[in-house]
Amino acid sequence: MNNFKYRNPTKILFGKGQIENLSTEIPANSKILMLYGGGSIMKNGIYEEVKKTLSEYEVVEFGGIPANPEYSVLLEALKIIKDENITYLLAVGGGSVIDGTKFLSAAALYEGETPWDLLTNKKPVTEGMPFATVLTLPATGSEMNSGSVITRAETQEKLAFGGPGMFPQFSILDPEVIKSIPQRQLANGIADAFTHVMEQYMTYPIGGKLQDRFAESIMQTLIETAPEIMKDPTNYEAASNFMWSCTMALNGLIQQGVPGDWAIHSMGHELTAMYGIDHARTLAILAGNHYRYNFETKKEKLAQYAERVWNITDGTLEEKAHAGIDKTDEFFKSLGIDIRLSDYTKDYTGTGTAVAKRFTERGWEGLGEHKSLKPSDAQKIIEMSY
C-alpha cells in the first residue's frame, strides 16, 4: 500500500429534516449567495424550506446554473459576489451547482487576471470563500470532496480543478429529496457513482485490502439499490443507501494508499464538451472498452471484481475478467443508458482523432494509473465506442 495523508473536514448532516439546521451551521451575520440550477427546487419544496430556514439572514439568489456548470454563467454570479459583498455561498442542487459554487469560492479570492486560470494552471487551491451545500441530486460526491469540473462553451472545454481549500464546510443530505428526481437523472447518478468507484478500484493489486472491500461494498450496494430506487424513488431506505453510496464513492476515502485511473473521466469530459452528452452517460460509453483495451494491465482486478461484486466464480482469470466487463455494460444498460457514442450523435466520425489532438495540445501524454495511456490510445478507445 502507498503512503498517504487523509483529511476530510466536511461535516455531514444526514437524514430527514436536516435543512432546518442551516441556521445553526452558517455563521450569524453572513451575507449569503444562494445558488441553484434550473428551478426544480421551486417545484419540490426545497426552495421554500431553505428560504424559511434562512429568514434571519440577508440572502441574495442566483439561479440558472446549467447541468455542466458554464464558465460564462458563473462569471455573472462572480460579479454579484463582488458587487453585493457576499461573505458566504450556499449551493442548493446537485454536483453541477456544487462544482460551480466551488469555482466561485476560489474565484472570489483569486487575485489573477482571468479566473479560468484556476483550471489551467494546475495549482491546488488552498483558500476560498466559505460555502456549504444542500444536496438535491446524489451522483458526483462533490458535497464531500474538494474537486470541481467546469465547462467553457466558447472553447468546448471541460476541465477540473480543486485543492484543500475547496471542501464544503458542511453538507446537508436529506434522502427525501430523491422522490422528485426524474428517472434519467436517477440512472445518471447511479452510473456516475459506480464509475467513480471503478476509477479508483480497477487498476492493479497493491495490497489495499480494506480499500478494495470498501469499494466493492459501494458497488454492491449500488447494484442492489438501483432497481429499488428506479422503481420507487419514495422508498426512503433505498434512497438513503443510494445517497450515501454516491457520497462515499468520491469523498476520498477509498482512494487512499491505492493507484487511481481517471482516464475514463478525462475522455468522457471531452464527449460532454463536444456533444453535450450527460456526464454519466459518457462514462458508460467508454468504461467497458477502456477495460477491454487495457485488459492485460487490469485483468487481475477485473477478475477480482467479477468474483466479489458479480459472484462469477467459474472460468480462468481471463474469462472472469472478461465476464466482469460484460456485466458492467449490462448494468449500465439495465438503467436505460445507451453505451455507444453513435446512440447520442450522428457526428461521431473523427471524435477519437479530435480528442487525441486536444490531449496532445494540453500535454496530456500519459493518463491512467501507469501514466502510459497516450493520446493515440484514447483515440482508439473512443473509436471502439462508436
C-alpha positions as YAML, in Angstrom:
chain: A
units: angstrom
residues:
- id: 1
  name: MET
  ca: [0.00, 0.00, 0.00]
- id: 2
  name: ASN
  ca: [1.24, 3.51, -0.82]
- id: 3
  name: ASN
  ca: [1.84, 6.18, 1.81]
- id: 4
  name: PHE
  ca: [-0.98, 8.68, 2.16]
- id: 5
  name: LYS
  ca: [-2.29, 11.68, 4.07]
- id: 6
  name: TYR
  ca: [-6.04, 11.94, 4.50]
- id: 7
  name: ARG
  ca: [-8.17, 14.76, 5.84]
- id: 8
  name: ASN
  ca: [-11.80, 15.48, 5.10]
- id: 9
  name: PRO
  ca: [-13.13, 18.47, 7.03]
- id: 10
  name: THR
  ca: [-16.69, 18.46, 5.61]
- id: 11
  name: LYS
  ca: [-19.39, 17.98, 8.21]
- id: 12
  name: ILE
  ca: [-22.32, 15.83, 7.05]
- id: 13
  name: LEU
  ca: [-25.88, 16.32, 8.29]
- id: 14
  name: PHE
  ca: [-27.74, 13.26, 7.01]
- id: 15
  name: GLY
  ca: [-31.43, 12.43, 7.20]
- id: 16
  name: LYS
  ca: [-34.94, 13.82, 7.25]
- id: 17
  name: GLY
  ca: [-35.47, 17.43, 8.24]
- id: 18
  name: GLN
  ca: [-31.80, 18.39, 8.28]
- id: 19
  name: ILE
  ca: [-32.38, 21.51, 6.18]
- id: 20
  name: GLU
  ca: [-33.74, 23.25, 9.26]
- id: 21
  name: ASN
  ca: [-30.22, 23.12, 10.73]
- id: 22
  name: LEU
  ca: [-28.87, 25.57, 8.14]
- id: 23
  name: SER
  ca: [-29.39, 28.44, 10.52]
- id: 24
  name: THR
  ca: [-27.30, 26.78, 13.23]
- id: 25
  name: GLU
  ca: [-24.41, 25.96, 10.87]
- id: 26
  name: ILE
  ca: [-23.96, 29.18, 8.88]
- id: 27
  name: PRO
  ca: [-22.28, 31.93, 10.90]
- id: 28
  name: ALA
  ca: [-24.55, 34.74, 12.08]
- id: 29
  name: ASN
  ca: [-24.39, 37.99, 10.09]
- id: 30
  name: SER
  ca: [-23.28, 36.15, 6.94]
- id: 31
  name: LYS
  ca: [-24.47, 37.65, 3.68]
- id: 32
  name: ILE
  ca: [-25.38, 34.59, 1.65]
- id: 33
  name: LEU
  ca: [-25.45, 33.98, -2.08]
- id: 34
  name: MET
  ca: [-27.82, 31.06, -2.63]
- id: 35
  name: LEU
  ca: [-27.01, 29.25, -5.87]
- id: 36
  name: TYR
  ca: [-29.21, 26.76, -7.69]
- id: 37
  name: GLY
  ca: [-29.90, 25.29, -11.11]
- id: 38
  name: GLY
  ca: [-32.85, 25.13, -13.44]
- id: 39
  name: GLY
  ca: [-35.60, 25.65, -10.92]
- id: 40
  name: SER
  ca: [-36.58, 22.14, -9.83]
- id: 41
  name: ILE
  ca: [-36.15, 23.23, -6.20]
- id: 42
  name: MET
  ca: [-39.10, 25.56, -6.74]
- id: 43
  name: LYS
  ca: [-41.34, 22.59, -7.55]
- id: 44
  name: ASN
  ca: [-40.28, 20.10, -4.88]
- id: 45
  name: GLY
  ca: [-40.48, 22.40, -1.86]
- id: 46
  name: ILE
  ca: [-36.75, 22.60, -1.16]
- id: 47
  name: TYR
  ca: [-36.56, 26.29, -2.11]
- id: 48
  name: GLU
  ca: [-39.26, 27.29, 0.35]
- id: 49
  name: GLU
  ca: [-37.72, 25.15, 3.07]
- id: 50
  name: VAL
  ca: [-34.28, 26.70, 2.63]
- id: 51
  name: LYS
  ca: [-35.62, 30.24, 2.45]
- id: 52
  name: LYS
  ca: [-37.70, 29.73, 5.59]
- id: 53
  name: THR
  ca: [-34.69, 28.43, 7.50]
- id: 54
  name: LEU
  ca: [-32.57, 31.38, 6.35]
- id: 55
  name: SER
  ca: [-35.22, 34.02, 7.11]
- id: 56
  name: GLU
  ca: [-32.92, 35.77, 9.61]
- id: 57
  name: TYR
  ca: [-30.12, 36.14, 7.05]
- id: 58
  name: GLU
  ca: [-29.64, 38.52, 4.15]
- id: 59
  name: VAL
  ca: [-29.87, 36.22, 1.14]
- id: 60
  name: VAL
  ca: [-29.15, 37.06, -2.49]
- id: 61
  name: GLU
  ca: [-30.13, 34.45, -5.10]
- id: 62
  name: PHE
  ca: [-28.54, 33.27, -8.31]
- id: 63
  name: GLY
  ca: [-30.32, 30.61, -10.35]
- id: 64
  name: GLY
  ca: [-29.78, 29.05, -13.73]
- id: 65
  name: ILE
  ca: [-26.50, 27.18, -13.27]
- id: 66
  name: PRO
  ca: [-26.68, 24.59, -16.07]
- id: 67
  name: ALA
  ca: [-26.11, 20.83, -15.88]
- id: 68
  name: ASN
  ca: [-22.50, 21.35, -16.92]
- id: 69
  name: PRO
  ca: [-21.57, 24.46, -14.92]
- id: 70
  name: GLU
  ca: [-20.79, 27.04, -17.56]
- id: 71
  name: TYR
  ca: [-17.92, 29.47, -17.07]
- id: 72
  name: SER
  ca: [-19.71, 32.47, -18.61]
- id: 73
  name: VAL
  ca: [-22.74, 31.96, -16.34]
- id: 74
  name: LEU
  ca: [-20.52, 31.64, -13.29]
- id: 75
  name: LEU
  ca: [-18.81, 34.92, -14.15]
- id: 76
  name: GLU
  ca: [-22.22, 36.59, -13.78]
- id: 77
  name: ALA
  ca: [-22.51, 35.12, -10.30]
- id: 78
  name: LEU
  ca: [-18.95, 36.21, -9.50]
- id: 79
  name: LYS
  ca: [-19.89, 39.81, -10.31]
- id: 80
  name: ILE
  ca: [-22.79, 39.59, -7.85]
- id: 81
  name: ILE
  ca: [-20.46, 38.23, -5.15]
- id: 82
  name: LYS
  ca: [-18.20, 41.25, -5.53]
- id: 83
  name: ASP
  ca: [-20.89, 43.87, -6.09]
- id: 84
  name: GLU
  ca: [-23.03, 42.68, -3.16]
- id: 85
  name: ASN
  ca: [-20.13, 41.97, -0.77]
- id: 86
  name: ILE
  ca: [-21.21, 38.36, -0.29]
- id: 87
  name: THR
  ca: [-19.47, 36.53, 2.56]
- id: 88
  name: TYR
  ca: [-20.94, 33.00, 2.33]
- id: 89
  name: LEU
  ca: [-22.03, 30.74, -0.53]
- id: 90
  name: LEU
  ca: [-24.77, 28.11, -0.34]
- id: 91
  name: ALA
  ca: [-25.19, 25.59, -3.15]
- id: 92
  name: VAL
  ca: [-28.68, 24.08, -3.31]
- id: 93
  name: GLY
  ca: [-28.52, 21.45, -6.03]
- id: 94
  name: GLY
  ca: [-26.59, 18.53, -7.46]
- id: 95
  name: GLY
  ca: [-22.98, 18.16, -8.48]
- id: 96
  name: SER
  ca: [-23.11, 20.84, -11.16]
- id: 97
  name: VAL
  ca: [-24.37, 23.54, -8.82]
- id: 98
  name: ILE
  ca: [-21.87, 22.45, -6.15]
- id: 99
  name: ASP
  ca: [-18.99, 22.38, -8.64]
- id: 100
  name: GLY
  ca: [-19.96, 25.84, -9.84]
- id: 101
  name: THR
  ca: [-20.06, 27.07, -6.26]
- id: 102
  name: LYS
  ca: [-16.57, 25.71, -5.65]
- id: 103
  name: PHE
  ca: [-15.32, 27.66, -8.64]
- id: 104
  name: LEU
  ca: [-16.96, 30.81, -7.27]
- id: 105
  name: SER
  ca: [-15.47, 30.15, -3.84]
- id: 106
  name: ALA
  ca: [-12.00, 30.08, -5.38]
- id: 107
  name: ALA
  ca: [-12.60, 32.88, -7.87]
- id: 108
  name: ALA
  ca: [-13.94, 35.22, -5.19]
- id: 109
  name: LEU
  ca: [-10.49, 35.30, -3.58]
- id: 110
  name: TYR
  ca: [-8.43, 34.87, -6.75]
- id: 111
  name: GLU
  ca: [-6.08, 37.77, -7.44]
- id: 112
  name: GLY
  ca: [-5.11, 36.83, -11.01]
- id: 113
  name: GLU
  ca: [-6.50, 38.46, -14.12]
- id: 114
  name: THR
  ca: [-8.54, 35.54, -15.51]
- id: 115
  name: PRO
  ca: [-10.41, 33.12, -13.21]
- id: 116
  name: TRP
  ca: [-10.20, 30.43, -15.92]
- id: 117
  name: ASP
  ca: [-6.53, 30.17, -14.95]
- id: 118
  name: LEU
  ca: [-7.72, 28.31, -11.84]
- id: 119
  name: LEU
  ca: [-8.49, 25.41, -14.18]
- id: 120
  name: THR
  ca: [-5.44, 25.62, -16.40]
- id: 121
  name: ASN
  ca: [-2.59, 26.36, -14.01]
- id: 122
  name: LYS
  ca: [-3.00, 23.02, -12.17]
- id: 123
  name: LYS
  ca: [-2.18, 24.60, -8.82]
- id: 124
  name: PRO
  ca: [-4.15, 23.28, -5.82]
- id: 125
  name: VAL
  ca: [-6.50, 25.91, -4.40]
- id: 126
  name: THR
  ca: [-5.70, 26.42, -0.73]
- id: 127
  name: GLU
  ca: [-8.24, 29.09, 0.16]
- id: 128
  name: GLY
  ca: [-11.76, 30.01, -0.86]
- id: 129
  name: MET
  ca: [-14.84, 31.85, 0.34]
- id: 130
  name: PRO
  ca: [-16.66, 29.62, 2.85]
- id: 131
  name: PHE
  ca: [-19.52, 27.61, 1.38]
- id: 132
  name: ALA
  ca: [-21.92, 24.80, 2.18]
- id: 133
  name: THR
  ca: [-24.30, 22.59, 0.22]
- id: 134
  name: VAL
  ca: [-27.81, 21.23, 0.30]
- id: 135
  name: LEU
  ca: [-27.65, 18.17, -1.93]
- id: 136
  name: THR
  ca: [-30.65, 17.62, -4.20]
- id: 137
  name: LEU
  ca: [-29.24, 15.06, -6.65]
- id: 138
  name: PRO
  ca: [-26.84, 12.30, -5.50]
- id: 139
  name: ALA
  ca: [-24.18, 11.41, -8.05]
- id: 140
  name: THR
  ca: [-20.87, 13.21, -8.02]
- id: 141
  name: GLY
  ca: [-19.75, 13.20, -4.39]
- id: 142
  name: SER
  ca: [-18.92, 16.91, -4.77]
- id: 143
  name: GLU
  ca: [-20.75, 17.55, -1.49]
- id: 144
  name: MET
  ca: [-17.88, 15.89, 0.42]
- id: 145
  name: ASN
  ca: [-14.78, 16.38, -1.71]
- id: 146
  name: SER
  ca: [-12.52, 19.17, -2.89]
- id: 147
  name: GLY
  ca: [-12.79, 18.73, -6.66]
- id: 148
  name: SER
  ca: [-14.76, 20.57, -9.33]
- id: 149
  name: VAL
  ca: [-15.27, 20.37, -13.09]
- id: 150
  name: ILE
  ca: [-16.23, 23.45, -15.12]
- id: 151
  name: THR
  ca: [-17.32, 23.78, -18.77]
- id: 152
  name: ARG
  ca: [-16.46, 26.60, -21.14]
- id: 153
  name: ALA
  ca: [-18.75, 26.51, -24.17]
- id: 154
  name: GLU
  ca: [-16.85, 29.02, -26.30]
- id: 155
  name: THR
  ca: [-13.77, 26.78, -26.37]
- id: 156
  name: GLN
  ca: [-15.58, 23.42, -25.96]
- id: 157
  name: GLU
  ca: [-13.51, 22.67, -22.87]
- id: 158
  name: LYS
  ca: [-14.38, 20.83, -19.68]
- id: 159
  name: LEU
  ca: [-11.61, 20.98, -17.09]
- id: 160
  name: ALA
  ca: [-11.12, 20.03, -13.46]
- id: 161
  name: PHE
  ca: [-9.51, 21.79, -10.53]
- id: 162
  name: GLY
  ca: [-9.50, 21.55, -6.75]
- id: 163
  name: GLY
  ca: [-7.43, 21.69, -3.62]
- id: 164
  name: PRO
  ca: [-7.64, 21.64, 0.18]
- id: 165
  name: GLY
  ca: [-9.46, 24.97, 0.20]
- id: 166
  name: MET
  ca: [-12.37, 23.57, -1.80]
- id: 167
  name: PHE
  ca: [-14.10, 21.35, 0.76]
- id: 168
  name: PRO
  ca: [-17.62, 22.42, 1.76]
- id: 169
  name: GLN
  ca: [-17.81, 23.45, 5.40]
- id: 170
  name: PHE
  ca: [-20.87, 21.24, 5.74]
- id: 171
  name: SER
  ca: [-23.36, 19.42, 3.53]
- id: 172
  name: ILE
  ca: [-26.97, 18.53, 4.16]
- id: 173
  name: LEU
  ca: [-28.04, 15.15, 2.75]
- id: 174
  name: ASP
  ca: [-31.78, 14.52, 3.06]
- id: 175
  name: PRO
  ca: [-32.77, 11.34, 1.16]
- id: 176
  name: GLU
  ca: [-36.35, 12.57, 0.87]
- id: 177
  name: VAL
  ca: [-35.30, 14.89, -1.98]
- id: 178
  name: ILE
  ca: [-34.85, 11.83, -4.21]
- id: 179
  name: LYS
  ca: [-38.59, 11.25, -4.60]
- id: 180
  name: SER
  ca: [-38.81, 14.17, -7.05]
- id: 181
  name: ILE
  ca: [-35.81, 13.27, -9.22]
- id: 182
  name: PRO
  ca: [-36.62, 12.17, -12.82]
- id: 183
  name: GLN
  ca: [-35.71, 8.63, -13.90]
- id: 184
  name: ARG
  ca: [-33.00, 9.79, -16.28]
- id: 185
  name: GLN
  ca: [-31.19, 11.67, -13.53]
- id: 186
  name: LEU
  ca: [-31.53, 8.77, -11.11]
- id: 187
  name: ALA
  ca: [-29.92, 6.48, -13.69]
- id: 188
  name: ASN
  ca: [-27.17, 9.04, -14.27]
- id: 189
  name: GLY
  ca: [-26.48, 9.29, -10.56]
- id: 190
  name: ILE
  ca: [-26.14, 5.54, -10.15]
- id: 191
  name: ALA
  ca: [-23.86, 5.22, -13.19]
- id: 192
  name: ASP
  ca: [-21.74, 8.20, -12.16]
- id: 193
  name: ALA
  ca: [-21.15, 6.90, -8.65]
- id: 194
  name: PHE
  ca: [-20.47, 3.38, -9.88]
- id: 195
  name: THR
  ca: [-17.84, 4.63, -12.32]
- id: 196
  name: HIS
  ca: [-16.26, 6.81, -9.65]
- id: 197
  name: VAL
  ca: [-15.62, 3.68, -7.64]
- id: 198
  name: MET
  ca: [-14.25, 1.77, -10.63]
- id: 199
  name: GLU
  ca: [-11.82, 4.58, -11.46]
- id: 200
  name: GLN
  ca: [-10.27, 4.17, -8.01]
- id: 201
  name: TYR
  ca: [-10.50, 0.38, -7.90]
- id: 202
  name: MET
  ca: [-9.95, -1.05, -11.39]
- id: 203
  name: THR
  ca: [-6.18, -0.69, -11.58]
- id: 204
  name: TYR
  ca: [-3.79, -3.34, -10.23]
- id: 205
  name: PRO
  ca: [-3.34, -5.11, -6.88]
- id: 206
  name: ILE
  ca: [-1.32, -3.15, -4.35]
- id: 207
  name: GLY
  ca: [-2.35, -4.81, -1.10]
- id: 208
  name: GLY
  ca: [-5.04, -2.29, -0.14]
- id: 209
  name: LYS
  ca: [-7.42, -4.97, 1.10]
- id: 210
  name: LEU
  ca: [-9.63, -2.66, 3.12]
- id: 211
  name: GLN
  ca: [-9.85, -0.11, 0.32]
- id: 212
  name: ASP
  ca: [-10.81, -2.89, -2.11]
- id: 213
  name: ARG
  ca: [-13.58, -4.09, 0.16]
- id: 214
  name: PHE
  ca: [-14.82, -0.56, 0.79]
- id: 215
  name: ALA
  ca: [-15.02, -0.08, -2.99]
- id: 216
  name: GLU
  ca: [-16.67, -3.44, -3.60]
- id: 217
  name: SER
  ca: [-19.28, -2.80, -0.92]
- id: 218
  name: ILE
  ca: [-20.23, 0.53, -2.50]
- id: 219
  name: MET
  ca: [-20.62, -1.11, -5.92]
- id: 220
  name: GLN
  ca: [-22.64, -3.99, -4.44]
- id: 221
  name: THR
  ca: [-24.91, -1.52, -2.66]
- id: 222
  name: LEU
  ca: [-25.49, 0.46, -5.85]
- id: 223
  name: ILE
  ca: [-26.28, -2.72, -7.79]
- id: 224
  name: GLU
  ca: [-28.71, -3.86, -5.10]
- id: 225
  name: THR
  ca: [-30.31, -0.46, -4.66]
- id: 226
  name: ALA
  ca: [-30.57, 0.53, -8.34]
- id: 227
  name: PRO
  ca: [-33.75, -1.39, -9.22]
- id: 228
  name: GLU
  ca: [-35.38, -0.38, -5.93]
- id: 229
  name: ILE
  ca: [-34.76, 3.33, -6.35]
- id: 230
  name: MET
  ca: [-35.63, 3.29, -10.07]
- id: 231
  name: LYS
  ca: [-38.92, 1.55, -9.28]
- id: 232
  name: ASP
  ca: [-39.87, 3.68, -6.28]
- id: 233
  name: PRO
  ca: [-37.91, 6.88, -5.52]
- id: 234
  name: THR
  ca: [-40.10, 7.37, -2.43]
- id: 235
  name: ASN
  ca: [-38.53, 4.27, -0.81]
- id: 236
  name: TYR
  ca: [-36.65, 6.05, 1.98]
- id: 237
  name: GLU
  ca: [-34.37, 3.13, 2.81]
- id: 238
  name: ALA
  ca: [-33.31, 2.73, -0.81]
- id: 239
  name: ALA
  ca: [-32.93, 6.50, -1.17]
- id: 240
  name: SER
  ca: [-30.72, 6.64, 1.92]
- id: 241
  name: ASN
  ca: [-28.43, 3.89, 0.69]
- id: 242
  name: PHE
  ca: [-28.26, 5.42, -2.79]
- id: 243
  name: MET
  ca: [-27.42, 8.89, -1.48]
- id: 244
  name: TRP
  ca: [-24.77, 7.74, 0.98]
- id: 245
  name: SER
  ca: [-23.18, 5.41, -1.59]
- id: 246
  name: CYS
  ca: [-22.78, 8.32, -4.02]
- id: 247
  name: THR
  ca: [-21.10, 10.40, -1.33]
- id: 248
  name: MET
  ca: [-18.81, 7.60, -0.18]
- id: 249
  name: ALA
  ca: [-17.85, 6.82, -3.78]
- id: 250
  name: LEU
  ca: [-15.89, 10.05, -4.09]
- id: 251
  name: ASN
  ca: [-15.16, 11.58, -0.69]
- id: 252
  name: GLY
  ca: [-11.51, 10.50, -0.90]
- id: 253
  name: LEU
  ca: [-11.67, 7.54, 1.46]
- id: 254
  name: ILE
  ca: [-11.41, 4.60, -0.92]
- id: 255
  name: GLN
  ca: [-8.56, 6.14, -2.96]
- id: 256
  name: GLN
  ca: [-6.13, 6.39, -0.06]
- id: 257
  name: GLY
  ca: [-2.97, 4.32, -0.49]
- id: 258
  name: VAL
  ca: [-4.01, 2.86, -3.85]
- id: 259
  name: PRO
  ca: [-3.49, 3.90, -7.50]
- id: 260
  name: GLY
  ca: [-6.22, 5.67, -9.45]
- id: 261
  name: ASP
  ca: [-7.05, 5.63, -13.14]
- id: 262
  name: TRP
  ca: [-9.41, 8.52, -14.15]
- id: 263
  name: ALA
  ca: [-8.72, 8.13, -17.89]
- id: 264
  name: ILE
  ca: [-12.40, 7.32, -18.45]
- id: 265
  name: HIS
  ca: [-13.32, 10.67, -16.93]
- id: 266
  name: SER
  ca: [-10.71, 12.54, -18.95]
- id: 267
  name: MET
  ca: [-12.10, 11.11, -22.18]
- id: 268
  name: GLY
  ca: [-15.70, 11.43, -21.05]
- id: 269
  name: HIS
  ca: [-15.33, 15.13, -20.29]
- id: 270
  name: GLU
  ca: [-14.40, 15.68, -23.92]
- id: 271
  name: LEU
  ca: [-17.54, 13.93, -25.16]
- id: 272
  name: THR
  ca: [-19.64, 16.17, -22.94]
- id: 273
  name: ALA
  ca: [-17.79, 19.29, -24.07]
- id: 274
  name: MET
  ca: [-18.14, 18.36, -27.74]
- id: 275
  name: TYR
  ca: [-21.67, 16.95, -27.84]
- id: 276
  name: GLY
  ca: [-23.40, 17.91, -24.59]
- id: 277
  name: ILE
  ca: [-23.89, 14.26, -23.59]
- id: 278
  name: ASP
  ca: [-24.76, 13.72, -19.92]
- id: 279
  name: HIS
  ca: [-21.55, 13.20, -17.95]
- id: 280
  name: ALA
  ca: [-22.58, 9.82, -16.53]
- id: 281
  name: ARG
  ca: [-23.53, 8.54, -19.97]
- id: 282
  name: THR
  ca: [-20.13, 9.41, -21.42]
- id: 283
  name: LEU
  ca: [-18.61, 7.22, -18.70]
- id: 284
  name: ALA
  ca: [-20.92, 4.35, -19.60]
- id: 285
  name: ILE
  ca: [-19.99, 4.75, -23.27]
- id: 286
  name: LEU
  ca: [-16.28, 4.42, -22.53]
- id: 287
  name: ALA
  ca: [-15.84, 2.21, -19.45]
- id: 288
  name: GLY
  ca: [-16.19, -1.25, -20.97]
- id: 289
  name: ASN
  ca: [-13.97, -0.52, -23.95]
- id: 290
  name: HIS
  ca: [-11.38, 1.19, -21.75]
- id: 291
  name: TYR
  ca: [-11.09, -2.05, -19.78]
- id: 292
  name: ARG
  ca: [-11.01, -4.17, -22.92]
- id: 293
  name: TYR
  ca: [-8.25, -2.04, -24.42]
- id: 294
  name: ASN
  ca: [-6.19, -2.12, -21.21]
- id: 295
  name: PHE
  ca: [-7.09, -5.70, -20.38]
- id: 296
  name: GLU
  ca: [-3.59, -7.04, -19.71]
- id: 297
  name: THR
  ca: [-2.76, -4.44, -17.07]
- id: 298
  name: LYS
  ca: [-6.17, -4.63, -15.38]
- id: 299
  name: LYS
  ca: [-7.17, -8.28, -15.64]
- id: 300
  name: GLU
  ca: [-6.30, -9.22, -12.07]
- id: 301
  name: LYS
  ca: [-8.54, -6.55, -10.59]
- id: 302
  name: LEU
  ca: [-11.20, -7.22, -13.22]
- id: 303
  name: ALA
  ca: [-11.31, -10.87, -12.20]
- id: 304
  name: GLN
  ca: [-11.45, -9.95, -8.51]
- id: 305
  name: TYR
  ca: [-14.29, -7.54, -9.29]
- id: 306
  name: ALA
  ca: [-16.16, -10.25, -11.22]
- id: 307
  name: GLU
  ca: [-15.82, -12.66, -8.31]
- id: 308
  name: ARG
  ca: [-16.59, -10.35, -5.42]
- id: 309
  name: VAL
  ca: [-19.14, -7.97, -6.95]
- id: 310
  name: TRP
  ca: [-20.87, -10.17, -9.54]
- id: 311
  name: ASN
  ca: [-20.30, -13.62, -7.94]
- id: 312
  name: ILE
  ca: [-18.65, -15.02, -11.08]
- id: 313
  name: THR
  ca: [-16.53, -17.94, -9.87]
- id: 314
  name: ASP
  ca: [-16.24, -20.20, -12.91]
- id: 315
  name: GLY
  ca: [-13.55, -19.94, -15.57]
- id: 316
  name: THR
  ca: [-9.95, -18.82, -15.84]
- id: 317
  name: LEU
  ca: [-8.76, -15.46, -14.55]
- id: 318
  name: GLU
  ca: [-9.07, -14.04, -18.08]
- id: 319
  name: GLU
  ca: [-12.56, -15.45, -18.57]
- id: 320
  name: LYS
  ca: [-13.76, -14.00, -15.28]
- id: 321
  name: ALA
  ca: [-12.18, -10.65, -16.12]
- id: 322
  name: HIS
  ca: [-13.98, -10.50, -19.48]
- id: 323
  name: ALA
  ca: [-17.23, -11.51, -17.80]
- id: 324
  name: GLY
  ca: [-16.80, -8.65, -15.33]
- id: 325
  name: ILE
  ca: [-16.53, -6.16, -18.19]
- id: 326
  name: ASP
  ca: [-19.65, -7.57, -19.83]
- id: 327
  name: LYS
  ca: [-21.56, -7.37, -16.53]
- id: 328
  name: THR
  ca: [-20.61, -3.71, -16.25]
- id: 329
  name: ASP
  ca: [-22.02, -2.96, -19.69]
- id: 330
  name: GLU
  ca: [-25.18, -4.90, -18.82]
- id: 331
  name: PHE
  ca: [-25.58, -2.96, -15.59]
- id: 332
  name: PHE
  ca: [-25.48, 0.38, -17.38]
- id: 333
  name: LYS
  ca: [-27.97, -0.87, -19.97]
- id: 334
  name: SER
  ca: [-30.27, -2.09, -17.18]
- id: 335
  name: LEU
  ca: [-30.52, 1.54, -16.09]
- id: 336
  name: GLY
  ca: [-31.74, 2.52, -19.56]
- id: 337
  name: ILE
  ca: [-28.38, 4.00, -20.56]
- id: 338
  name: ASP
  ca: [-27.13, 3.56, -24.12]
- id: 339
  name: ILE
  ca: [-23.45, 2.67, -24.27]
- id: 340
  name: ARG
  ca: [-22.45, 3.62, -27.83]
- id: 341
  name: LEU
  ca: [-21.45, 7.11, -28.92]
- id: 342
  name: SER
  ca: [-23.49, 6.66, -32.09]
- id: 343
  name: ASP
  ca: [-26.61, 6.42, -29.92]
- id: 344
  name: TYR
  ca: [-26.11, 10.09, -28.98]
- id: 345
  name: THR
  ca: [-24.76, 11.78, -32.11]
- id: 346
  name: LYS
  ca: [-24.54, 11.16, -35.83]
- id: 347
  name: ASP
  ca: [-21.37, 13.26, -35.96]
- id: 348
  name: TYR
  ca: [-19.15, 10.79, -34.14]
- id: 349
  name: THR
  ca: [-16.73, 10.22, -37.04]
- id: 350
  name: GLY
  ca: [-13.40, 11.79, -36.15]
- id: 351
  name: THR
  ca: [-14.19, 12.14, -32.45]
- id: 352
  name: GLY
  ca: [-11.27, 9.94, -31.41]
- id: 353
  name: THR
  ca: [-8.87, 11.97, -33.52]
- id: 354
  name: ALA
  ca: [-10.20, 15.25, -32.15]
- id: 355
  name: VAL
  ca: [-9.85, 14.11, -28.53]
- id: 356
  name: ALA
  ca: [-6.32, 12.82, -29.15]
- id: 357
  name: LYS
  ca: [-5.42, 16.21, -30.63]
- id: 358
  name: ARG
  ca: [-6.80, 18.03, -27.60]
- id: 359
  name: PHE
  ca: [-4.86, 15.79, -25.21]
- id: 360
  name: THR
  ca: [-1.65, 16.32, -27.18]
- id: 361
  name: GLU
  ca: [-2.11, 20.10, -27.21]
- id: 362
  name: ARG
  ca: [-2.54, 20.10, -23.43]
- id: 363
  name: GLY
  ca: [0.50, 17.90, -22.90]
- id: 364
  name: TRP
  ca: [-1.59, 15.01, -21.57]
- id: 365
  name: GLU
  ca: [0.82, 12.38, -22.83]
- id: 366
  name: GLY
  ca: [0.28, 9.81, -20.09]
- id: 367
  name: LEU
  ca: [-3.08, 9.09, -18.45]
- id: 368
  name: GLY
  ca: [-4.22, 6.21, -16.26]
- id: 369
  name: GLU
  ca: [-2.69, 4.52, -13.23]
- id: 370
  name: HIS
  ca: [0.57, 3.82, -15.06]
- id: 371
  name: LYS
  ca: [0.66, 7.21, -16.83]
- id: 372
  name: SER
  ca: [1.06, 5.20, -20.01]
- id: 373
  name: LEU
  ca: [-2.21, 5.84, -21.84]
- id: 374
  name: LYS
  ca: [-1.23, 8.13, -24.69]
- id: 375
  name: PRO
  ca: [-3.50, 10.35, -26.80]
- id: 376
  name: SER
  ca: [-3.33, 7.72, -29.56]
- id: 377
  name: ASP
  ca: [-4.65, 5.13, -27.07]
- id: 378
  name: ALA
  ca: [-7.51, 7.41, -26.09]
- id: 379
  name: GLN
  ca: [-8.32, 7.77, -29.78]
- id: 380
  name: LYS
  ca: [-8.56, 4.00, -30.20]
- id: 381
  name: ILE
  ca: [-10.74, 3.54, -27.10]
- id: 382
  name: ILE
  ca: [-13.15, 6.22, -28.30]
- id: 383
  name: GLU
  ca: [-13.24, 4.68, -31.76]
- id: 384
  name: MET
  ca: [-14.06, 1.30, -30.19]
- id: 385
  name: SER
  ca: [-17.01, 3.06, -28.55]
- id: 386
  name: TYR
  ca: [-18.61, 4.49, -31.70]
...
